[in-house]
Short mmCIF file of C-alpha atoms in Angstrom, two decimals:
data_model
loop_
_atom_site.label_atom_id
_atom_site.label_comp_id
_atom_site.label_asym_id
_atom_site.label_seq_id
_atom_site.Cartn_x
_atom_site.Cartn_y
_atom_site.Cartn_z
CA UNK A 10 0.45 -35.39 1.30
CA UNK A 11 3.63 -33.90 2.76
CA UNK A 12 5.80 -35.88 0.31
CA UNK A 13 3.71 -34.73 -2.66
CA UNK A 14 4.09 -31.07 -1.61
CA UNK A 15 7.85 -31.51 -1.28
CA UNK A 16 8.01 -33.05 -4.77
CA UNK A 17 6.09 -30.07 -6.17
CA UNK A 18 8.39 -27.65 -4.38
CA UNK A 19 11.48 -29.33 -5.78
CA UNK A 20 10.09 -29.12 -9.33
CA UNK A 21 9.15 -25.43 -9.14
CA UNK A 22 10.73 -23.08 -11.67
CA UNK A 23 10.71 -19.27 -11.69
CA UNK A 24 7.71 -19.28 -14.00
CA UNK A 25 5.67 -21.26 -11.50
CA UNK A 26 6.06 -18.82 -8.62
CA UNK A 27 2.36 -18.00 -8.68
CA UNK A 28 1.31 -21.60 -8.14
CA UNK A 29 -1.63 -21.00 -5.81
CA UNK A 30 -2.45 -24.69 -5.52
CA UNK A 31 0.82 -25.40 -3.73
CA UNK A 32 0.44 -22.32 -1.55
CA UNK A 33 -3.06 -23.29 -0.49
CA UNK A 34 -1.90 -26.81 0.38
CA UNK A 35 0.89 -25.37 2.51
CA UNK A 36 -1.37 -22.87 4.27
CA UNK A 37 -3.95 -25.55 5.07
CA UNK A 38 -1.33 -27.79 6.62
CA UNK A 39 0.75 -25.10 8.41
CA UNK A 40 3.86 -25.87 10.51
CA UNK A 41 6.25 -25.08 7.63
CA UNK A 42 9.72 -26.50 7.22
CA UNK A 43 12.54 -24.22 5.97
CA UNK A 44 12.07 -25.14 2.29
CA UNK A 45 8.36 -24.39 2.46
CA UNK A 46 8.94 -21.14 4.36
CA UNK A 47 11.46 -20.01 1.74
CA UNK A 48 8.97 -20.82 -0.99
CA UNK A 49 6.25 -18.69 0.64
CA UNK A 50 8.61 -15.77 1.20
CA UNK A 51 9.81 -15.92 -2.40
CA UNK A 52 6.35 -16.42 -3.81
CA UNK A 53 4.57 -13.61 -1.95
CA UNK A 54 7.35 -11.23 -0.97
CA UNK A 55 6.31 -8.95 -3.85
CA UNK A 56 2.75 -8.48 -2.53
CA UNK A 57 2.08 -4.97 -1.25
CA UNK A 58 1.55 -5.98 2.38
CA UNK A 59 4.71 -8.10 2.64
CA UNK A 60 6.83 -5.46 0.89
CA UNK A 61 5.74 -2.86 3.46
CA UNK A 62 6.34 -5.14 6.42
CA UNK A 63 9.77 -6.22 5.20
CA UNK A 64 10.86 -2.57 5.02
CA UNK A 65 9.55 -1.69 8.49
CA UNK A 66 9.79 -4.79 10.68
CA UNK A 67 12.85 -6.63 12.04
CA UNK A 68 13.66 -9.80 10.14
CA UNK A 69 12.59 -12.14 12.94
CA UNK A 70 9.13 -10.53 13.14
CA UNK A 71 8.80 -10.52 9.37
CA UNK A 72 9.53 -14.25 9.34
CA UNK A 73 6.99 -14.80 12.12
CA UNK A 74 4.24 -13.48 9.86
CA UNK A 75 4.73 -16.36 7.42
CA UNK A 76 5.03 -18.95 10.21
CA UNK A 77 1.63 -17.95 11.65
CA UNK A 78 -0.31 -17.67 8.39
CA UNK A 79 -3.54 -19.62 8.01
CA UNK A 80 -5.94 -20.06 5.10
CA UNK A 81 -9.60 -19.19 4.44
CA UNK A 82 -11.79 -19.48 1.34
CA UNK A 83 -15.01 -17.50 0.72
CA UNK A 84 -17.29 -17.86 -2.30
CA UNK A 85 -18.57 -15.05 -4.50
CA UNK A 86 -21.50 -13.02 -3.07
CA UNK A 87 -20.69 -14.20 0.46
CA UNK A 88 -19.47 -11.92 3.22
CA UNK A 89 -16.12 -12.30 4.98
CA UNK A 90 -17.61 -10.47 7.98
CA UNK A 91 -20.49 -8.07 8.58
CA UNK A 92 -20.83 -4.59 10.01
CA UNK A 93 -21.09 -4.85 13.80
CA UNK A 94 -19.35 -8.24 14.17
CA UNK A 95 -16.60 -8.63 16.75
CA UNK A 96 -13.16 -8.71 15.14
CA UNK A 97 -10.85 -11.69 15.66
CA UNK A 98 -8.95 -12.07 12.36
CA UNK A 99 -6.66 -10.06 10.08
CA UNK A 100 -6.96 -10.76 6.33
CA UNK A 101 -4.46 -10.64 3.45
CA UNK A 102 -6.02 -11.20 0.02
CA UNK A 103 -4.17 -14.00 -1.75
CA UNK A 104 -6.44 -14.14 -4.79
CA UNK A 105 -9.73 -12.48 -5.73
CA UNK A 106 -11.50 -9.16 -5.12
CA UNK A 107 -13.76 -7.86 -2.35
CA UNK A 108 -16.02 -4.82 -1.93
CA UNK A 109 -15.97 -2.68 1.21
CA UNK A 110 -19.53 -1.68 2.15
CA UNK A 111 -20.63 0.91 4.72
CA UNK A 112 -24.16 1.62 5.97
CA UNK A 113 -25.66 4.72 4.40
CA UNK A 114 -25.66 7.85 6.63
CA UNK A 115 -29.38 7.53 7.33
CA UNK A 116 -28.97 3.87 8.34
CA UNK A 117 -26.08 4.81 10.62
CA UNK A 118 -28.33 7.35 12.33
CA UNK A 119 -31.06 4.70 12.76
CA UNK A 120 -28.52 2.31 14.29
CA UNK A 121 -27.11 5.05 16.53
CA UNK A 122 -30.49 6.09 17.97
CA UNK A 123 -31.92 2.56 18.20
CA UNK A 124 -34.58 2.90 15.50
CA UNK A 125 -33.19 -0.29 13.96
CA UNK A 126 -30.86 -2.95 15.32
CA UNK A 127 -27.97 -4.72 13.61
CA UNK A 128 -29.84 -8.02 13.94
CA UNK A 129 -32.85 -6.58 12.08
CA UNK A 130 -30.58 -5.20 9.37
CA UNK A 131 -28.87 -8.58 8.97
CA UNK A 132 -32.18 -10.42 8.85
CA UNK A 133 -33.38 -8.10 6.09
CA UNK A 134 -30.26 -8.97 4.07
CA UNK A 135 -30.73 -12.71 4.54
CA UNK A 136 -34.36 -12.47 3.36
CA UNK A 137 -33.31 -10.66 0.16
CA UNK A 138 -30.65 -13.28 -0.62
CA UNK A 139 -33.32 -15.88 -1.32
CA UNK A 140 -34.27 -14.06 -4.57
CA UNK A 141 -32.76 -14.77 -7.98
CA UNK A 142 -30.36 -12.25 -9.55
CA UNK A 143 -28.97 -11.89 -13.07
CA UNK A 144 -25.52 -10.59 -12.06
CA UNK A 145 -23.46 -9.36 -9.13
CA UNK A 146 -24.38 -5.68 -9.58
CA UNK A 147 -28.09 -6.46 -9.30
CA UNK A 148 -27.38 -8.61 -6.24
CA UNK A 149 -25.45 -5.73 -4.64
CA UNK A 150 -28.13 -3.11 -5.34
CA UNK A 151 -31.01 -5.21 -4.03
CA UNK A 152 -29.55 -7.19 -1.13
CA UNK A 153 -27.32 -4.40 0.19
CA UNK A 154 -29.62 -1.49 -0.62
CA UNK A 155 -28.92 0.00 2.85
CA UNK A 156 -25.17 0.05 2.16
CA UNK A 157 -22.85 2.02 -0.09
CA UNK A 158 -19.70 0.63 -1.72
CA UNK A 159 -16.67 2.79 -0.83
CA UNK A 160 -13.79 0.85 -2.38
CA UNK A 161 -12.52 -2.39 -3.95
CA UNK A 162 -9.64 -4.48 -2.62
CA UNK A 163 -7.60 -7.02 -4.60
CA UNK A 164 -4.61 -9.36 -4.21
CA UNK A 165 -2.02 -7.96 -1.81
CA UNK A 166 -4.45 -5.65 0.02
CA UNK A 167 -5.35 -6.17 3.67
CA UNK A 168 -8.32 -5.49 5.91
CA UNK A 169 -9.62 -6.29 9.37
CA UNK A 170 -6.82 -4.68 11.37
CA UNK A 171 -8.89 -1.73 12.69
CA UNK A 172 -11.15 -3.84 14.91
CA UNK A 173 -8.12 -5.70 16.30
CA UNK A 174 -6.22 -2.48 17.10
CA UNK A 175 -9.16 -0.61 18.65
CA UNK A 176 -10.65 -3.80 20.18
CA UNK A 177 -14.05 -2.80 18.80
CA UNK A 178 -16.66 -4.13 16.42
CA UNK A 179 -16.30 -4.27 12.65
CA UNK A 180 -16.94 -0.89 11.01
CA UNK A 181 -17.69 -2.27 7.52
CA UNK A 182 -19.08 -5.26 5.65
CA UNK A 183 -16.68 -7.14 3.34
CA UNK A 184 -18.45 -8.75 0.38
CA UNK A 185 -16.65 -11.05 -2.05
CA UNK A 186 -16.88 -9.82 -5.65
CA UNK A 187 -15.26 -13.06 -6.86
CA UNK A 188 -14.27 -16.35 -5.25
CA UNK A 189 -11.58 -15.31 -2.77
CA UNK A 190 -8.59 -16.98 -1.13
CA UNK A 191 -7.22 -15.33 2.01
CA UNK A 192 -4.11 -15.64 4.13
CA UNK A 193 -5.17 -14.84 7.68
CA UNK A 194 -3.60 -14.04 11.04
CA UNK A 195 -5.65 -14.77 14.14
CA UNK A 196 -5.87 -12.20 16.91
CA UNK A 197 -3.19 -13.74 19.12
CA UNK A 198 -0.62 -13.81 16.32
CA UNK A 199 -1.58 -10.32 15.15
CA UNK A 200 -1.23 -8.87 18.67
CA UNK A 201 2.15 -10.51 19.11
CA UNK A 202 3.63 -9.54 15.71
CA UNK A 203 1.87 -6.52 14.20
CA UNK A 204 -0.12 -4.76 16.92
CA UNK A 205 2.56 -2.28 18.05
CA UNK A 206 3.54 -1.35 14.51
CA UNK A 207 -0.03 -0.89 13.22
CA UNK A 208 -1.08 0.96 16.36
CA UNK A 209 1.74 3.50 15.95
CA UNK A 210 0.79 4.02 12.31
CA UNK A 211 -2.84 4.58 13.31
CA UNK A 212 -1.86 7.22 15.89
CA UNK A 213 0.28 9.06 13.33
CA UNK A 214 -2.56 9.07 10.83
CA UNK A 215 -5.03 10.33 13.44
CA UNK A 216 -2.68 13.17 14.39
CA UNK A 217 -2.29 14.08 10.71
CA UNK A 218 -6.03 14.33 9.99
CA UNK A 219 -6.86 16.02 13.30
CA UNK A 220 -4.70 18.97 12.17
CA UNK A 221 -6.95 19.56 9.16
CA UNK A 222 -9.41 22.28 10.18
CA UNK A 223 -12.30 20.80 8.18
CA UNK A 224 -12.16 17.69 10.37
CA UNK A 225 -11.90 19.41 13.77
CA UNK A 226 -14.46 18.11 16.23
CA UNK A 227 -14.79 14.59 14.82
CA UNK A 228 -14.19 11.90 17.49
CA UNK A 229 -11.21 9.59 16.99
CA UNK A 230 -13.39 6.54 16.41
CA UNK A 231 -15.34 8.19 13.59
CA UNK A 232 -12.18 9.76 12.19
CA UNK A 233 -10.56 6.33 12.07
CA UNK A 234 -13.53 4.98 10.14
CA UNK A 235 -13.28 7.92 7.76
CA UNK A 236 -9.59 7.22 7.15
CA UNK A 237 -10.34 3.63 6.18
CA UNK A 238 -12.84 4.89 3.60
CA UNK A 239 -10.17 6.91 1.80
CA UNK A 240 -8.29 5.64 -1.24
CA UNK A 241 -4.55 6.30 -1.41
CA UNK A 242 -2.74 6.85 -4.71
CA UNK A 243 0.48 8.41 -6.02
CA UNK A 244 0.18 10.58 -9.16
CA UNK A 245 3.17 11.05 -11.44
CA UNK A 246 5.10 14.30 -11.75
CA UNK A 247 3.21 16.91 -13.86
CA UNK A 248 0.18 14.62 -14.18
CA UNK A 249 -3.27 16.21 -14.04
CA UNK A 250 -5.41 15.26 -11.04
CA UNK A 251 -8.51 17.04 -12.34
CA UNK A 252 -9.38 19.79 -14.86
CA UNK A 253 -11.85 22.64 -15.07
CA UNK A 254 -15.50 21.78 -15.71
CA UNK A 255 -15.12 18.18 -14.50
CA UNK A 256 -17.63 16.78 -12.04
CA UNK A 257 -16.61 17.20 -8.39
CA UNK A 258 -16.62 13.59 -7.21
CA UNK A 259 -13.89 13.69 -4.52
CA UNK A 260 -11.99 15.67 -1.92
CA UNK A 261 -8.19 15.29 -1.77
CA UNK A 262 -5.75 15.26 1.16
CA UNK A 263 -1.99 15.70 0.59
CA UNK A 264 -0.05 13.12 2.60
CA UNK A 265 3.26 14.13 1.03
CA UNK A 266 4.50 16.06 -1.99
CA UNK A 267 3.13 19.15 -3.71
CA UNK A 268 0.07 20.02 -5.80
CA UNK A 269 -0.39 23.16 -7.91
CA UNK A 270 -3.79 24.78 -8.47
CA UNK A 271 -4.13 27.04 -11.50
CA UNK A 272 -6.85 29.22 -13.03
CA UNK A 273 -7.53 29.84 -16.72
CA UNK A 274 -7.44 33.65 -17.04
CA UNK A 275 -8.26 33.77 -20.75
CA UNK A 276 -7.82 31.71 -23.90
CA UNK A 277 -4.04 32.08 -23.92
CA UNK A 278 -2.98 32.48 -20.31
CA UNK A 279 -3.16 30.38 -17.13
CA UNK A 280 -2.39 31.76 -13.66
CA UNK A 281 -0.92 29.70 -10.81
CA UNK A 282 -2.83 30.67 -7.66
CA UNK A 283 -1.75 28.07 -5.13
CA UNK A 284 1.05 25.60 -4.43
CA UNK A 285 0.14 23.25 -1.57
CA UNK A 286 2.09 20.64 0.31
CA UNK A 287 1.70 18.13 3.16
CA UNK A 288 -1.35 18.68 5.37
CA UNK A 289 -3.42 20.59 2.82
CA UNK A 290 -6.86 19.75 1.51
CA UNK A 291 -8.08 20.71 -1.96
CA UNK A 292 -11.10 20.11 -4.14
CA UNK A 293 -13.47 20.73 -1.22
CA UNK A 294 -14.71 24.14 -2.40
CA UNK A 295 -16.58 22.77 -5.43
CA UNK A 296 -17.89 19.82 -3.40
CA UNK A 297 -19.31 22.10 -0.69
CA UNK A 298 -20.98 24.31 -3.31
CA UNK A 299 -22.12 21.36 -5.45
CA UNK A 300 -20.57 22.77 -8.65
CA UNK A 301 -18.10 21.59 -11.28
CA UNK A 302 -14.37 22.12 -10.98
CA UNK A 303 -13.28 25.75 -11.39
CA UNK A 304 -9.52 25.09 -11.21
CA UNK A 305 -6.94 22.65 -12.52
CA UNK A 306 -4.85 20.52 -10.14
CA UNK A 307 -1.42 19.23 -11.21
CA UNK A 308 1.09 17.10 -9.31
CA UNK A 309 4.37 19.05 -8.89
CA UNK A 310 6.73 16.62 -7.16
CA UNK A 311 8.08 13.13 -7.73
CA UNK A 312 6.94 11.57 -4.45
CA UNK A 313 3.41 12.87 -4.04
CA UNK A 314 0.95 10.73 -2.07
CA UNK A 315 -2.72 11.70 -1.96
CA UNK A 316 -5.78 10.30 -0.24
CA UNK A 317 -9.15 10.85 -1.79
CA UNK A 318 -12.56 10.73 -0.12
CA UNK A 319 -15.80 10.59 -2.08
CA UNK A 320 -17.88 13.76 -2.11
CA UNK A 321 -20.90 11.88 -0.76
CA UNK A 322 -19.00 10.50 2.22
CA UNK A 323 -17.33 13.86 2.92
CA UNK A 324 -20.65 15.72 2.96
CA UNK A 325 -22.42 13.09 5.06
CA UNK A 326 -19.59 13.20 7.64
CA UNK A 327 -19.90 16.98 7.92
CA UNK A 328 -23.68 16.75 8.30
CA UNK A 329 -23.52 14.05 10.98
CA UNK A 330 -21.10 16.14 13.09
CA UNK A 331 -22.78 19.51 12.30
CA UNK A 332 -19.66 20.87 10.61
CA UNK A 333 -21.10 21.83 7.23
CA UNK A 334 -21.68 25.55 7.99
CA UNK A 335 -18.23 26.00 9.58
CA UNK A 336 -16.52 24.27 6.66
CA UNK A 337 -18.47 26.37 4.14
CA UNK A 338 -17.27 29.52 5.91
CA UNK A 339 -13.65 28.35 5.79
CA UNK A 340 -14.02 27.46 2.13
CA UNK A 341 -15.42 30.93 1.32
CA UNK A 342 -12.47 32.59 3.07
CA UNK A 343 -10.07 30.45 1.05
CA UNK A 344 -11.92 31.35 -2.15
CA UNK A 345 -11.62 35.07 -1.32
CA UNK A 346 -7.86 34.75 -0.85
CA UNK A 347 -7.57 33.00 -4.19
CA UNK A 348 -9.70 35.70 -5.87
CA UNK A 349 -7.35 38.38 -4.57
CA UNK A 350 -4.42 36.38 -5.89
CA UNK A 351 -6.01 36.15 -9.33
CA UNK A 352 -6.76 39.90 -9.33
CA UNK A 353 -3.17 40.77 -8.40
CA UNK A 354 -1.74 38.60 -11.12
CA UNK A 355 -4.18 40.02 -13.65
CA UNK A 356 -2.98 43.54 -12.76
CA UNK A 357 0.62 42.41 -13.04
CA UNK A 358 -0.07 41.10 -16.54
CA UNK A 359 -1.75 44.37 -17.56
CA UNK A 360 1.24 46.33 -16.25
CA UNK A 361 3.55 44.16 -18.32
CA UNK A 362 1.45 44.77 -21.41
CA UNK A 363 1.63 48.54 -20.85
CA UNK A 364 5.39 48.36 -21.35
CA UNK A 365 4.86 46.61 -24.67
CA UNK A 366 1.46 47.34 -26.31
CA UNK A 367 -0.04 44.37 -28.15
CA UNK A 368 -0.55 44.92 -31.86
CA UNK A 369 -2.86 43.00 -34.12
CA UNK A 370 0.03 40.71 -34.98
CA UNK A 371 0.82 39.55 -31.48
CA UNK A 372 4.48 39.00 -30.80
CA UNK A 373 4.91 35.24 -30.47
CA UNK A 374 7.34 35.72 -27.59
CA UNK A 375 5.00 37.90 -25.53
CA UNK A 376 2.91 34.99 -24.23
CA UNK A 377 5.99 33.11 -23.08
CA UNK A 378 7.42 36.25 -21.44
CA UNK A 379 4.21 36.83 -19.46
CA UNK A 380 4.25 33.19 -18.36
CA UNK A 381 7.88 33.58 -17.29
CA UNK A 382 6.98 36.72 -15.39
CA UNK A 383 4.37 34.85 -13.34
CA UNK A 384 6.70 31.91 -12.82
CA UNK A 385 9.29 34.25 -11.27
CA UNK A 386 6.82 35.01 -8.51
CA UNK A 387 7.16 31.44 -7.19
CA UNK A 388 9.94 30.71 -4.74
CA UNK A 389 12.23 27.79 -5.51
CA UNK A 390 11.66 24.51 -3.71
CA UNK A 391 15.09 24.59 -2.04
CA UNK A 392 14.48 27.90 -0.23
CA UNK A 393 10.72 27.82 0.30
CA UNK A 394 10.84 26.84 3.96
CA UNK A 395 13.60 29.37 4.65
CA UNK A 396 11.74 32.33 3.16
CA UNK A 397 8.19 31.33 4.06
CA UNK A 398 6.51 29.27 6.78
CA UNK A 399 5.34 25.75 5.82
CA UNK A 400 2.24 25.81 3.62
CA UNK A 401 -0.94 24.38 5.09
CA UNK A 402 -4.66 24.51 4.27
CA UNK A 403 -4.85 28.01 5.77
CA UNK A 404 -1.60 29.33 4.28
CA UNK A 405 -1.28 28.10 0.74
CA UNK A 406 -1.00 31.30 -1.34
CA UNK A 407 2.18 33.10 -2.36
CA UNK A 408 2.04 36.91 -2.28
CA UNK A 409 2.54 38.54 -5.65
CA UNK A 410 5.54 40.84 -6.03
CA UNK A 411 5.33 43.27 -8.97
CA UNK A 412 8.73 44.61 -10.13
CA UNK A 413 9.20 48.28 -9.30
CA UNK A 414 10.09 49.24 -12.84
CA UNK A 415 6.46 48.38 -13.66
CA UNK A 416 5.15 50.39 -10.71
CA UNK A 417 7.00 53.53 -11.91
CA UNK A 418 4.48 54.16 -14.69
CA UNK A 419 1.40 56.03 -13.38
CA UNK A 420 -1.91 54.38 -14.20
CA UNK A 421 -3.24 57.42 -16.09
CA UNK A 422 -0.07 57.78 -18.21
CA UNK A 423 -0.30 56.59 -21.80
CA UNK A 424 2.07 53.80 -22.77
CA UNK A 425 5.26 54.98 -24.40
CA UNK A 426 5.82 53.56 -27.89
CA UNK A 427 9.58 53.77 -27.37
CA UNK A 428 9.98 50.27 -26.01
CA UNK A 429 7.91 48.72 -28.75
CA UNK A 430 9.94 50.50 -31.48
CA UNK A 431 13.40 49.77 -30.12
CA UNK A 432 13.97 46.07 -30.42
CA UNK A 433 17.23 46.04 -28.45
CA UNK A 434 15.66 47.71 -25.40
CA UNK A 435 12.69 45.38 -25.51
CA UNK A 436 15.05 42.40 -25.56
CA UNK A 437 16.80 43.86 -22.54
CA UNK A 438 13.49 44.03 -20.72
CA UNK A 439 12.82 40.39 -21.54
CA UNK A 440 16.28 39.42 -20.30
CA UNK A 441 15.62 41.28 -17.06
CA UNK A 442 12.43 39.30 -16.56
CA UNK A 443 14.41 36.09 -17.07
CA UNK A 444 17.06 37.24 -14.61
CA UNK A 445 14.35 37.87 -12.00
CA UNK A 446 14.11 34.09 -11.60
CA UNK A 447 17.40 33.93 -9.74
CA UNK A 448 16.99 33.41 -6.01
CA UNK A 449 19.59 36.07 -5.23
CA UNK A 450 17.45 38.80 -6.78
CA UNK A 451 14.41 37.67 -4.78
CA UNK A 452 16.34 37.92 -1.52
CA UNK A 453 17.92 41.33 -2.23
CA UNK A 454 14.94 43.54 -1.48
CA UNK A 455 12.15 45.50 -2.93
CA UNK A 456 13.78 47.41 -5.77
CA UNK A 457 17.06 48.29 -7.43
CA UNK A 458 15.86 51.86 -7.57
CA UNK A 459 15.23 52.34 -3.84
CA UNK A 460 18.13 54.81 -3.66
CA UNK A 461 16.56 57.11 -6.21
CA UNK A 462 14.13 59.78 -5.02
CA UNK A 463 10.58 59.80 -6.32
CA UNK A 464 11.30 63.10 -8.10
CA UNK A 465 14.25 61.58 -9.94
CA UNK A 466 12.23 58.50 -10.87
CA UNK A 467 9.54 60.56 -12.57
CA UNK A 468 12.17 62.40 -14.66
CA UNK A 469 13.91 59.25 -15.90
CA UNK A 470 13.00 58.05 -19.38
CA UNK A 471 12.18 54.35 -19.94
CA UNK A 472 15.49 53.92 -21.74
CA UNK A 473 17.42 55.29 -18.73
CA UNK A 474 15.41 53.06 -16.37
CA UNK A 475 16.36 49.99 -18.38
CA UNK A 476 20.03 50.97 -18.47
CA UNK A 477 20.11 51.53 -14.69
CA UNK A 478 18.36 48.21 -14.10
CA UNK A 479 20.78 46.30 -16.33
CA UNK A 480 23.78 47.95 -14.66
CA UNK A 481 22.56 47.01 -11.18
CA UNK A 482 21.89 43.45 -12.28
CA UNK A 483 25.46 43.27 -13.58
CA UNK A 484 26.85 44.53 -10.24
CA UNK A 485 24.71 42.09 -8.26
CA UNK A 486 26.24 39.16 -10.14
CA UNK A 487 29.76 40.23 -9.20
CA UNK A 488 28.70 40.35 -5.53
#
């Protein structure tokens, strides 16, 4: 057998790198020679798990993973392990797909208070398996009616490390969706090679989620289970995470990067109300109220990593730990802050329109100028942490700053048609709005007209105001 494997290895080409038959033969036999070890490292170094370990572990430990690998095969519709089993193995999916199943919240309560035992739950499953089923979905709904599927795992994904790290029982049932081939590490090898690294990662993740106010008061054990129910993904820059009027299926946690929330003010204008970064949660307001999405979420950085939790699991977690009322109160406070932000930006838009009344034939540039005006209210990424504290779930709104040349016009004063008639002055006003985007103007203060008395400001005509503003902008550039 050993000679036949060596002959196969010697005849391998680059196209045959996914030859699972050879890999399975090697894993069954174990005790690899250098040629076989090189083959495994070349063949599976591109799997997600091995890529992560190669970047984080020393080379000798990374090599030890391959040397201690074993093999296990599980047929479709069979379980790798069940909820409540003692953990002794770490699994890497070589080929196939599995479903991660968790007991429903009501079943978890029954298990917690002793109304049903794990043995009774397992016996109920075994009795249902004796029936005939047309497909896998019917099998899942009938046999595992007390469980809910939280995620799918495929080749390159791993599972089973939580019970080994915490030295506790399995917190989920793993059911094979297809015939599955696994590379496994037994507990002794896992403790020797990966325990310290995975344990440090777990502690960092716990500290991250404990700082989110919605999850305060949840014990570490339950919080760890909740983390393993989340799905991690990385959206592309400027991609839409969700839109208005979509169903609220999930809650999102920002692991890294930035996400922008915007509100549709009318048919032709959208207002940015929030720019959130690491440690923030979004999408929970609609989930708590049980309504459709009222905002649009867009990814605003290249390296954004999000974790999403299903709305059902989020709500059941809050109910189990009696946190629903407190979280609803926090969500209402956040909604009030966002409403104020929308109102301020609406007023800023109206003030801008007063300077240039809208005719029946709307100026095509007016929409873009209003959008630019609102964009100038955002602080650039390079100076955000210098001018403002880091943004979290409780501090995720930027204060609106309305230019003082808009504040000079009293609310009861009728708009002056001068600006709309004189094209050159109106272009100057638009250029001033563009110039407002420079970071130097944001840092300089409240107004360029702070030296003028209120009496003088009331006597100045709009044309004089524009000339003064342009002159001061010119001087600021020379500084």
